[in-house]
Coordinates of C-alpha atoms (C1' of nucleotides) in Angstrom, one line a residue:
Chain S
M24 CA 9.5 18.0 -30.6
L25 CA 9.5 14.4 -31.7
P26 CA 7.2 13.5 -34.5
A27 CA 5.5 10.8 -32.4
E28 CA 5.0 13.3 -29.6
R29 CA 3.6 15.8 -31.9
K30 CA 1.1 13.3 -33.3
R31 CA 0.1 12.3 -29.8
R32 CA -0.6 16.0 -28.9
I33 CA -2.6 16.4 -32.0
V34 CA -4.8 13.6 -31.1
E35 CA -5.2 15.0 -27.6
L36 CA -6.0 18.5 -28.9
V37 CA -8.5 17.3 -31.4
T38 CA -10.3 14.9 -29.3
A39 CA -10.5 17.2 -26.2
A40 CA -12.0 20.1 -28.1
D41 CA -14.4 18.4 -30.5
G42 CA -12.2 19.4 -33.4
R43 CA -9.4 21.8 -34.2
S44 CA -8.3 23.6 -37.5
V45 CA -5.1 22.9 -39.2
E46 CA -4.1 26.4 -38.6
A47 CA -4.7 26.3 -34.9
L48 CA -2.7 23.1 -34.7
A49 CA 0.2 24.5 -36.7
D50 CA 0.1 27.6 -34.5
E51 CA 0.0 25.8 -31.2
L52 CA 2.6 23.2 -32.1
G53 CA 4.9 25.4 -34.0
Y54 CA 5.0 23.5 -37.2
S55 CA 3.9 24.3 -40.7
K56 CA 0.5 23.5 -42.0
A57 CA 2.0 21.0 -44.4
T58 CA 3.5 19.0 -41.6
I59 CA 0.2 19.1 -39.7
R60 CA -1.6 17.8 -42.7
R61 CA 0.7 15.0 -43.2
D62 CA 0.2 14.0 -39.5
L63 CA -3.5 14.2 -39.9
Q64 CA -3.4 12.0 -42.9
E65 CA -1.5 9.4 -40.9
L66 CA -3.6 9.7 -37.9
E67 CA -6.7 9.3 -39.9
S68 CA -5.5 6.1 -41.5
Q69 CA -4.8 4.8 -38.0
G70 CA -8.4 5.7 -37.1
L71 CA -7.4 8.0 -34.3
I72 CA -9.1 11.1 -35.7
E73 CA -11.3 12.0 -38.6
R74 CA -10.3 14.7 -41.1
S75 CA -12.5 17.4 -42.5
H76 CA -11.8 20.4 -44.5
G77 CA -9.9 22.9 -42.5
G78 CA -9.1 20.6 -39.7
A79 CA -9.9 17.4 -37.9
V80 CA -12.5 16.1 -35.5
P81 CA -12.6 13.2 -33.1
V82 CA -13.6 9.8 -34.3
T83 CA -17.4 9.6 -33.9
S84 CA -18.2 6.5 -31.9
V85 CA -21.3 5.4 -33.8
G86 CA -22.8 6.3 -37.2
H87 CA -23.4 9.9 -36.0
E88 CA -21.7 11.2 -39.2
Q89 CA -21.1 14.8 -38.5
A90 CA -19.6 15.8 -41.8
Y91 CA -18.0 19.0 -40.5
G92 CA -17.7 21.6 -43.1
Q93 CA -15.4 24.5 -43.4
K94 CA -17.9 26.6 -41.5
E95 CA -17.9 24.4 -38.5
V96 CA -14.2 24.5 -38.4
Q97 CA -14.2 28.3 -38.7
N98 CA -16.6 28.4 -35.8
L99 CA -13.9 26.5 -33.9
E100 CA -11.5 29.3 -34.6
A101 CA -14.1 31.8 -33.4
K102 CA -14.7 29.9 -30.2
R103 CA -11.0 29.8 -29.6
A104 CA -10.7 33.5 -30.0
I105 CA -13.6 34.0 -27.6
A106 CA -12.0 31.7 -25.1
E107 CA -8.7 33.5 -25.2
R108 CA -10.5 36.7 -24.3
A109 CA -12.8 35.1 -21.8
V110 CA -10.1 33.9 -19.5
E111 CA -8.9 37.4 -19.0
E112 CA -12.0 37.9 -16.9
L113 CA -10.7 35.4 -14.4
T114 CA -9.1 36.6 -11.2
E115 CA -7.5 34.8 -8.3
G116 CA -9.5 33.0 -5.8
Q117 CA -12.9 33.1 -7.6
V118 CA -15.6 30.5 -7.6
V119 CA -16.3 30.1 -11.3
F120 CA -19.2 28.2 -12.9
F121 CA -18.6 26.8 -16.5
D122 CA -21.8 26.1 -18.4
A123 CA -21.8 23.0 -20.5
G124 CA -21.1 23.6 -24.2
T125 CA -18.5 23.6 -26.9
T126 CA -17.6 27.3 -26.5
T127 CA -17.3 27.0 -22.8
M128 CA -15.1 23.9 -23.3
Q129 CA -12.7 26.1 -25.2
V130 CA -12.7 28.5 -22.3
A131 CA -12.0 25.7 -19.9
Q132 CA -9.1 24.7 -22.1
S133 CA -7.6 28.1 -22.1
A134 CA -8.2 28.6 -18.3
P135 CA -5.2 28.4 -15.9
K136 CA -5.1 25.1 -14.1
D137 CA -2.9 26.4 -11.2
G138 CA -5.4 26.0 -8.5
S139 CA -6.2 29.7 -8.5
M140 CA -9.9 29.1 -8.7
L141 CA -12.7 26.7 -7.7
A142 CA -14.3 25.5 -10.9
V143 CA -17.8 24.3 -10.9
T144 CA -19.6 22.7 -13.9
N145 CA -22.6 20.8 -15.1
S146 CA -20.6 19.0 -17.7
P147 CA -18.6 15.8 -17.1
R148 CA -16.3 16.6 -20.0
L149 CA -15.5 20.1 -18.7
A150 CA -14.9 18.5 -15.2
V151 CA -12.3 16.2 -16.6
E152 CA -10.7 19.1 -18.6
L153 CA -10.7 21.5 -15.7
G154 CA -9.5 19.0 -13.2
K155 CA -6.3 18.2 -15.3
E156 CA -3.8 19.8 -13.0
E157 CA -4.2 21.7 -9.8
N158 CA -7.7 23.1 -9.8
D159 CA -10.4 22.0 -7.5
V160 CA -13.6 21.0 -9.5
K161 CA -17.1 20.4 -8.4
L162 CA -19.9 18.9 -10.5
T163 CA -23.6 19.5 -10.0
G164 CA -24.7 15.9 -10.6
G165 CA -27.9 15.0 -12.3
T166 CA -29.1 13.3 -15.5
L167 CA -26.8 13.3 -18.4
R168 CA -28.4 14.8 -21.5
R169 CA -26.9 13.0 -24.5
R170 CA -27.2 15.8 -27.0
T171 CA -25.4 18.4 -25.0
R172 CA -23.5 16.2 -22.5
S173 CA -24.8 18.4 -19.7
L174 CA -26.3 17.5 -16.4
V175 CA -29.9 18.4 -15.7
G176 CA -32.9 17.5 -13.6
P177 CA -33.7 17.6 -9.9
T178 CA -30.3 16.8 -8.6
A179 CA -28.6 19.5 -10.7
E180 CA -31.3 21.9 -9.7
S181 CA -31.1 21.3 -6.0
F182 CA -27.3 21.7 -6.3
L183 CA -27.8 25.1 -7.9
E184 CA -30.3 26.2 -5.3
R185 CA -27.8 26.1 -2.5
T186 CA -24.6 27.3 -4.2
N187 CA -23.3 30.7 -5.3
F188 CA -20.6 31.8 -7.8
D189 CA -18.5 34.8 -8.4
L190 CA -18.4 34.3 -12.2
L191 CA -20.3 32.4 -14.7
F192 CA -19.3 31.5 -18.3
L193 CA -22.6 31.0 -19.9
G194 CA -23.2 29.4 -23.3
A195 CA -26.4 29.7 -25.5
N196 CA -27.8 28.1 -28.6
A197 CA -29.6 31.2 -29.5
V198 CA -29.2 34.9 -28.8
D199 CA -31.8 37.4 -29.8
V200 CA -32.6 40.9 -28.7
E201 CA -36.3 40.3 -28.5
T202 CA -36.5 36.8 -27.0
G203 CA -33.3 36.9 -25.0
L204 CA -31.2 33.8 -24.5
T205 CA -33.0 30.6 -25.6
T206 CA -32.4 26.9 -25.7
P207 CA -34.5 24.0 -27.1
N208 CA -34.8 22.0 -23.9
E209 CA -36.9 22.9 -20.9
E210 CA -34.8 21.0 -18.3
E211 CA -31.6 22.7 -19.6
A212 CA -33.3 26.0 -19.7
R213 CA -34.2 25.5 -15.9
V214 CA -30.7 24.7 -15.0
K215 CA -29.2 27.7 -17.0
E216 CA -31.8 29.9 -15.3
L217 CA -30.6 28.9 -11.9
M218 CA -26.9 29.3 -12.7
V219 CA -27.5 32.9 -14.0
K220 CA -29.4 33.6 -10.8
R221 CA -26.6 32.3 -8.6
A222 CA -23.8 34.1 -10.3
S223 CA -22.6 37.6 -9.2
R224 CA -21.2 38.2 -12.7
V225 CA -22.4 36.6 -15.9
V226 CA -20.2 36.4 -19.0
L227 CA -22.0 35.1 -22.1
V228 CA -19.7 33.4 -24.7
A229 CA -21.3 32.8 -28.1
D230 CA -20.1 33.3 -31.6
A231 CA -22.0 35.4 -34.0
T232 CA -23.8 32.6 -35.7
K233 CA -26.0 32.3 -32.6
I234 CA -27.1 35.9 -32.9
G235 CA -30.6 36.4 -34.3
E236 CA -31.5 32.8 -33.6
R237 CA -34.5 31.9 -31.4
S238 CA -35.2 28.6 -29.7
F239 CA -37.9 27.2 -27.5
V240 CA -37.4 28.3 -24.0
T241 CA -36.0 31.6 -22.7
F242 CA -33.7 31.3 -19.8
A243 CA -32.2 34.8 -19.5
D244 CA -32.9 38.3 -20.6
L245 CA -30.3 40.7 -22.0
S246 CA -30.3 42.5 -18.7
D247 CA -29.1 39.3 -16.8
I248 CA -25.8 39.4 -18.7
D249 CA -22.8 41.5 -17.6
M250 CA -20.5 40.9 -20.5
F251 CA -21.0 39.3 -24.0
I252 CA -17.9 38.0 -25.7
T253 CA -18.5 37.0 -29.3
A254 CA -16.5 36.6 -32.6
G255 CA -17.5 37.4 -36.1
E256 CA -19.9 39.9 -37.6
I257 CA -22.2 41.4 -35.0
D258 CA -24.8 43.8 -36.3
D259 CA -25.2 47.3 -34.9
E260 CA -28.7 46.9 -33.6
T261 CA -27.8 43.9 -31.5
R262 CA -24.8 45.6 -30.1
E263 CA -26.8 48.7 -29.2
R264 CA -29.6 46.8 -27.5
F265 CA -27.0 44.9 -25.4
E266 CA -25.2 48.1 -24.4
A267 CA -28.5 49.8 -23.6
E268 CA -28.8 47.1 -20.9
D269 CA -25.3 47.9 -19.6
V270 CA -23.8 44.8 -21.2
T271 CA -20.1 45.1 -22.2
V272 CA -19.9 43.7 -25.7
V273 CA -16.5 42.4 -26.8
V274 CA -15.7 41.1 -30.2
A275 CA -12.8 38.8 -30.2
T276 CA -10.7 38.4 -33.4
P277 CA -9.4 35.0 -34.5
E278 CA -6.1 36.6 -35.4
A279 CA -3.2 34.9 -33.6
P280 CA -2.3 37.3 -30.9
T281 CA 1.3 36.3 -30.3
L282 CA 3.8 36.2 -33.2
Chain D
M29 CA 28.5 3.5 -16.4
L30 CA 27.5 0.0 -17.3
P31 CA 25.8 -0.5 -20.6
A32 CA 22.9 -2.3 -19.0
E33 CA 22.5 0.6 -16.4
R34 CA 22.6 3.1 -19.3
K35 CA 19.8 1.3 -21.1
R36 CA 17.7 1.2 -18.0
R37 CA 18.1 4.9 -17.5
I38 CA 17.3 5.6 -21.1
V39 CA 14.0 3.8 -20.7
E40 CA 13.3 5.7 -17.5
L41 CA 14.1 9.1 -19.1
V42 CA 12.1 8.3 -22.2
T43 CA 9.0 7.1 -20.4
A44 CA 9.1 9.8 -17.8
A45 CA 9.0 12.6 -20.2
D46 CA 6.7 11.2 -22.9
G47 CA 9.6 11.1 -25.2
R48 CA 13.2 12.4 -25.5
S49 CA 15.6 13.3 -28.3
V50 CA 18.7 11.4 -29.1
E51 CA 20.7 14.5 -28.5
A52 CA 19.2 15.2 -25.0
L53 CA 19.9 11.5 -24.1
A54 CA 23.5 11.7 -25.3
D55 CA 24.0 14.9 -23.4
E56 CA 22.5 13.7 -20.1
L57 CA 24.2 10.4 -20.1
G58 CA 27.5 11.5 -21.5
Y59 CA 27.7 9.3 -24.5
S60 CA 27.8 9.8 -28.2
K61 CA 24.7 9.9 -30.2
A62 CA 25.8 6.8 -32.0
T63 CA 25.8 4.8 -28.8
I64 CA 22.4 6.1 -27.8
R65 CA 21.1 5.1 -31.2
R66 CA 22.4 1.6 -30.8
D67 CA 20.8 1.4 -27.4
L68 CA 17.5 2.7 -28.7
Q69 CA 17.6 0.1 -31.5
E70 CA 18.1 -2.6 -29.0
L71 CA 15.4 -1.3 -26.6
E72 CA 13.0 -1.0 -29.4
S73 CA 13.4 -4.5 -30.5
Q74 CA 12.8 -5.5 -26.9
G75 CA 9.5 -3.5 -27.0
L76 CA 10.5 -1.2 -24.2
I77 CA 10.4 2.0 -26.1
E78 CA 9.4 3.2 -29.5
R79 CA 11.7 5.1 -31.8
S80 CA 10.7 8.2 -33.5
H81 CA 12.7 10.4 -35.8
G82 CA 15.2 12.3 -33.6
G83 CA 14.5 10.3 -30.5
A84 CA 12.2 7.9 -28.8
V85 CA 8.8 7.8 -27.0
P86 CA 7.3 5.4 -24.5
V87 CA 5.5 2.4 -25.9
T88 CA 1.9 3.1 -26.6
S89 CA -0.7 0.4 -25.8
V90 CA -2.2 -0.3 -29.1
G91 CA -3.5 2.8 -30.9
H92 CA -6.0 3.5 -28.1
E93 CA -5.5 7.2 -27.6
Q94 CA -6.6 6.9 -23.9
A95 CA -3.2 5.5 -23.0
Y96 CA -1.7 8.9 -23.4
G97 CA -1.6 11.5 -20.7
Q98 CA -2.9 9.3 -18.0
K99 CA -0.8 6.4 -16.5
E100 CA -1.4 3.3 -18.4
V101 CA -3.9 0.8 -16.9
Q102 CA -2.1 -1.9 -15.1
N103 CA -3.2 -5.5 -15.4
L104 CA -5.3 -4.6 -18.3
E105 CA -5.8 -8.1 -19.4
A106 CA -7.1 -9.2 -16.0
K107 CA -9.4 -6.2 -15.8
R108 CA -10.8 -6.9 -19.2
A109 CA -11.5 -10.5 -18.3
I110 CA -13.2 -9.4 -15.1
A111 CA -15.3 -6.9 -17.1
E112 CA -16.4 -9.6 -19.7
R113 CA -17.7 -11.7 -16.8
A114 CA -19.2 -8.8 -14.9
V115 CA -21.5 -7.6 -17.7
E116 CA -23.2 -11.0 -17.6
E117 CA -24.7 -10.0 -14.3
L118 CA -26.6 -7.2 -16.0
T119 CA -30.3 -7.7 -16.8
E120 CA -32.8 -5.6 -18.7
G121 CA -34.4 -2.6 -16.9
Q122 CA -32.0 -2.4 -13.9
V123 CA -30.7 0.7 -12.2
V124 CA -27.0 0.1 -12.0
F125 CA -24.4 2.0 -10.1
F126 CA -20.9 2.0 -11.4
D127 CA -18.2 2.8 -8.8
A128 CA -15.3 5.0 -10.0
G129 CA -12.1 3.1 -10.8
T130 CA -10.0 1.6 -13.6
T131 CA -11.6 -1.9 -13.3
T132 CA -15.2 -0.5 -13.3
M133 CA -14.2 1.5 -16.3
Q134 CA -13.5 -1.7 -18.2
V135 CA -16.9 -3.0 -17.1
A136 CA -18.5 0.2 -18.3
Q137 CA -16.8 -0.3 -21.6
S138 CA -18.0 -3.8 -21.9
A139 CA -21.5 -2.9 -20.9
P140 CA -24.3 -2.8 -23.6
K141 CA -25.2 0.8 -24.5
D142 CA -28.6 -0.1 -25.8
G143 CA -30.7 1.8 -23.3
S144 CA -31.5 -1.4 -21.4
M145 CA -30.4 0.1 -18.0
L146 CA -30.2 3.3 -16.1
A147 CA -26.6 3.8 -15.3
V148 CA -25.5 5.9 -12.2
T149 CA -21.9 6.7 -11.4
N150 CA -19.7 8.9 -9.3
S151 CA -17.1 9.2 -12.0
P152 CA -17.3 11.8 -14.8
R153 CA -15.1 9.6 -17.0
L154 CA -17.4 6.6 -16.7
A155 CA -20.4 8.9 -17.2
V156 CA -19.0 9.9 -20.6
E157 CA -18.2 6.3 -21.5
L158 CA -21.6 5.0 -20.3
G159 CA -23.6 7.7 -22.0
K160 CA -22.0 7.0 -25.5
E161 CA -25.0 5.6 -27.2
E162 CA -28.5 5.0 -25.8
N163 CA -28.2 4.6 -22.1
D164 CA -29.6 7.0 -19.6
V165 CA -26.8 8.2 -17.2
K166 CA -26.9 9.9 -13.9
L167 CA -24.0 11.5 -12.0
T168 CA -23.9 11.9 -8.2
G169 CA -22.2 15.3 -8.4
G170 CA -19.8 16.5 -5.8
T171 CA -16.1 17.4 -5.6
L172 CA -13.7 15.8 -8.0
R173 CA -10.8 14.0 -6.3
R174 CA -7.9 14.2 -8.6
R175 CA -6.2 11.0 -7.8
T176 CA -9.1 8.7 -8.4
R177 CA -11.3 11.0 -10.6
S178 CA -14.3 10.3 -8.5
L179 CA -16.8 12.5 -6.9
V180 CA -17.0 12.8 -3.2
G181 CA -18.2 15.2 -0.4
P182 CA -21.6 16.3 0.8
T183 CA -23.2 16.6 -2.6
A184 CA -22.3 13.1 -3.5
E185 CA -23.3 11.8 -0.1
S186 CA -26.7 13.5 -0.1
F187 CA -27.4 12.1 -3.6
L188 CA -26.6 8.6 -2.3
E189 CA -28.9 9.1 0.7
R190 CA -31.9 9.4 -1.4
T191 CA -31.4 6.9 -4.3
N192 CA -31.4 3.2 -4.6
F193 CA -29.9 0.7 -7.0
D194 CA -30.6 -2.8 -8.2
L195 CA -27.0 -3.6 -8.8
L196 CA -23.6 -2.1 -7.9
F197 CA -20.2 -2.7 -9.5
L198 CA -17.9 -2.0 -6.7
G199 CA -14.1 -1.4 -7.0
A200 CA -11.6 -1.5 -4.2
N201 CA -8.0 -0.7 -3.6
A202 CA -7.5 -3.4 -1.0
V203 CA -9.4 -6.6 -0.2
D204 CA -8.5 -8.5 2.9
V205 CA -10.4 -11.2 4.7
E206 CA -9.7 -9.6 8.1
T207 CA -10.1 -5.9 7.4
G208 CA -12.7 -6.3 4.6
L209 CA -12.7 -3.7 1.9
T210 CA -10.5 -0.7 2.4
T211 CA -9.4 2.5 0.7
P212 CA -6.9 5.3 1.6
N213 CA -9.3 8.2 1.6
E214 CA -12.0 8.9 4.1
E215 CA -14.4 10.8 2.0
E216 CA -14.1 8.2 -0.7
A217 CA -14.8 5.4 1.9
R218 CA -17.9 7.3 3.1
V219 CA -19.2 7.4 -0.5
K220 CA -18.4 3.8 -1.1
E221 CA -20.1 2.8 2.1
L222 CA -23.3 4.6 1.0
M223 CA -23.4 3.0 -2.4
V224 CA -23.1 -0.4 -0.8
K225 CA -25.9 0.4 1.5
R226 CA -28.1 1.5 -1.3
A227 CA -27.6 -1.4 -3.6
S228 CA -29.8 -4.5 -3.5
R229 CA -26.9 -6.5 -5.0
V230 CA -23.2 -5.8 -4.8
V231 CA -20.7 -7.2 -7.3
L232 CA -17.1 -6.6 -6.3
V233 CA -14.6 -6.4 -9.2
A234 CA -10.9 -6.5 -8.3
D235 CA -8.0 -8.4 -9.7
A236 CA -5.9 -10.6 -7.5
T237 CA -3.2 -8.1 -6.9
K238 CA -5.6 -6.3 -4.5
I239 CA -6.2 -9.4 -2.4
G240 CA -4.4 -9.4 0.9
E241 CA -3.8 -5.7 0.8
R242 CA -5.0 -3.4 3.5
S243 CA -5.6 0.3 3.4
F244 CA -6.7 3.0 5.9
V245 CA -10.5 3.1 6.0
T246 CA -12.8 0.1 5.9
F247 CA -16.0 0.8 3.9
A248 CA -17.4 -2.7 3.6
D249 CA -17.3 -6.2 5.1
L250 CA -17.2 -9.4 3.2
S251 CA -20.7 -10.1 4.2
D252 CA -21.9 -6.9 2.3
I253 CA -20.7 -8.4 -1.0
D254 CA -22.9 -10.7 -3.0
M255 CA -20.5 -11.6 -5.7
F256 CA -16.8 -11.3 -6.1
I257 CA -15.3 -11.3 -9.6
T258 CA -11.6 -11.5 -9.8
A259 CA -8.7 -12.6 -12.1
G260 CA -5.4 -14.2 -11.3
E261 CA -4.3 -16.3 -8.4
I262 CA -6.7 -16.3 -5.5
D263 CA -5.6 -18.2 -2.5
D264 CA -7.8 -20.9 -0.9
E265 CA -8.2 -19.2 2.4
T266 CA -9.6 -16.0 0.9
R267 CA -12.0 -17.9 -1.3
E268 CA -13.2 -20.0 1.6
R269 CA -13.7 -17.0 3.8
F270 CA -15.7 -15.2 1.1
E271 CA -17.9 -18.3 0.4
A272 CA -18.6 -18.6 4.2
E273 CA -20.2 -15.3 4.0
D274 CA -22.3 -16.5 1.0
V275 CA -20.3 -14.6 -1.5
T276 CA -20.1 -16.2 -5.0
V277 CA -16.5 -16.1 -6.0
V278 CA -15.8 -16.1 -9.7
V279 CA -12.3 -16.2 -11.3
A280 CA -12.4 -14.9 -14.8
T281 CA -9.6 -16.2 -17.1
P282 CA -7.8 -13.6 -19.4
E283 CA -7.9 -16.1 -22.3
A284 CA -9.0 -14.4 -25.5
P285 CA -12.3 -16.0 -26.2
T286 CA -12.5 -15.3 -29.9
L287 CA -9.5 -15.7 -32.3
Chain I
dA21 C1' 49.1 -12.1 -27.5
dC22 C1' 44.4 -12.7 -29.3
dC23 C1' 39.7 -12.1 -29.5
dT24 C1' 35.4 -9.9 -28.1
dT25 C1' 32.8 -6.2 -27.0
dA26 C1' 31.9 -1.4 -26.6
dT27 C1' 32.3 3.2 -28.2
dG28 C1' 33.4 7.0 -31.3
dT29 C1' 34.1 8.8 -36.1
dT30 C1' 33.1 9.4 -40.7
dA31 C1' 30.7 9.4 -45.1
dC32 C1' 26.7 8.4 -47.4
dC33 C1' 21.6 7.7 -47.4
dC34 C1' 17.0 8.4 -46.1
dG35 C1' 13.1 10.5 -43.9
dC36 C1' 11.2 14.7 -42.2
dT37 C1' 10.0 19.4 -43.0
dG38 C1' 8.6 23.5 -45.4
dA39 C1' 7.5 26.2 -49.7
dG40 C1' 5.1 26.8 -53.8
dA41 C1' 2.0 25.5 -58.0
dG42 C1' -1.9 23.5 -59.5
dA43 C1' -6.3 20.8 -58.2
dA44 C1' -10.3 20.4 -55.4
dA45 C1' -13.6 21.6 -52.2
dA46 C1' -16.5 24.8 -49.8
dC47 C1' -18.9 29.0 -49.5
dG48 C1' -21.7 33.0 -51.0
dA49 C1' -24.4 35.3 -54.4
dC50 C1' -27.5 35.0 -57.8
Chain W
dG22 C1' -29.6 24.9 -58.9
dT23 C1' -24.9 27.5 -61.3
dC24 C1' -21.0 30.6 -61.2
dG25 C1' -17.1 32.8 -59.4
dT26 C1' -14.2 33.4 -55.4
dT27 C1' -11.8 31.9 -51.6
dT28 C1' -9.7 28.6 -49.0
dT29 C1' -7.8 24.3 -48.4
dC30 C1' -5.7 20.3 -50.1
dT31 C1' -2.3 17.5 -52.8
dC32 C1' 1.7 16.9 -55.0
dT33 C1' 6.4 17.8 -56.0
dC34 C1' 10.9 19.4 -55.0
dA35 C1' 14.9 20.9 -52.4
dG36 C1' 17.3 21.4 -48.0
dC37 C1' 18.6 19.8 -43.7
dG38 C1' 19.1 17.0 -40.0
dG39 C1' 18.9 12.4 -38.3
dG40 C1' 19.9 7.5 -39.3
dT41 C1' 22.9 3.8 -41.0
dA42 C1' 26.7 1.2 -41.8
dA43 C1' 31.5 0.5 -42.2
dC44 C1' 35.7 1.4 -40.0
dA45 C1' 38.9 2.7 -36.3
dT46 C1' 40.1 2.6 -31.6
dA47 C1' 40.1 1.3 -26.8
dA48 C1' 39.1 -1.6 -23.0
dG49 C1' 38.3 -6.1 -20.9
dG50 C1' 38.2 -11.1 -21.1
dT51 C1' 40.4 -15.6 -22.6

DNA sequence: ACCTTATGTTACCCGCTGAGAGAAAACGAC
DNA sequence: GTCGTTTTCTCTCAGCGGGTAACATAAGGT
């Protein structure tokens, strides 16, 4: 691969996924970490990306200094591992709903784009990602929430009241065995509640940092979930409580699967 | 093979594949690497390609990452000029609909993001652009058409049947005094028709290359338009016919205003 | 016959890449 | 907060492949 082409792809990968680790880039592009770092250095000086320990993130349009630390980049690794596992749940011809969120974005990136499914989402970003090649994509419509870049409100809700899905990839800010799945925003909770109701099978994707967290509004109980794909350290109590509700718990490992 | 022909094919090969190695070019064209390098040197000095260690890549329109992956925006200068003029039509507190399209994308990029308007669009890409800072953004929802990246179908239509806008920035593939505004796709035409109907004021943005073109389905007549902002050479007949229908015709000039 | 232009060959130079040692940063525990 | 550990970053060096330039050769034009 040509250096210029490699740099272009780095920018693509980093901006599309809200950041990527040096290791992941080295892995995916087949170059050493040293080379990736040199590229990142150059790309940063060109203002195309922003570096942080462990990787790089897209340029933040305004002040919105994110100051990604190592932890955030590690979470990216975890999300990628989750995504790799999650796409195994896809089967030909399904109608699949992708919830808005950074973890589901990773799932969308890993998903095949060969037209084998009908993808539906409430996130414009995921819509653009999912629609890259052959897939059919539908968007719920509605009001764009800035924080999460998801569509909410009456338009989104009325869409979800008249549609049905085979599979749902659901994200969550907070997963707790007592309060269930919670999120800070009421409108968003309402939309998530509807998508859970409308899906035959619900796959929750959330890294372990979300476990034990509680937020404002509950939108689903543990029993609403069919499968929980996570990464990192999951405590035994949580796992048992999920399994008591017949939820399949899968812990994805960030190890590179193919070498 | 003639040298000129070889150079032309090199440019083709390089641009088609997002880059190509010297070795591959030498191989495919049946010349030594030395000759290919000499060609690349010349082609680079002409600005037709960009060299990179081991080969060459297509020219990149100034750092802006967006240029990658998708086809570069044609007539970018004209569209920028149109956009600069178009945003002058915005006033505080309006509900503004942005039609999907490359020209309207430029308008969206030039538009203030200070929360002074409610932006509505049928393009996920424009939604992301418009929602960058403070503005409220709503999306119609619907099925994503791959070619134009716009949302169409029943969901989009039903949204447009119950909403109203103060201002519409409308794009068009083809503008002709006889056939009116036309587009190749029926579903898209239907959506455009509805947005025109729902807007109090319609501003058509289209560079002069669209004038005189005709496409399959008509979605608006000249009389539906309130203002036509264009750039380039507009013939007198077209201008007169528009003005006879009380359309304000504005020709934006691509001169850089600040240097 | 001579010159010009185009192409290939060769030898040397330079830039890219990857590996490793030391410095720096981030994280977790206290 | 501070400390120690771990990970990542920076820097340097060496190897390799591509780039450059000079030269040789061949073809076409004058």
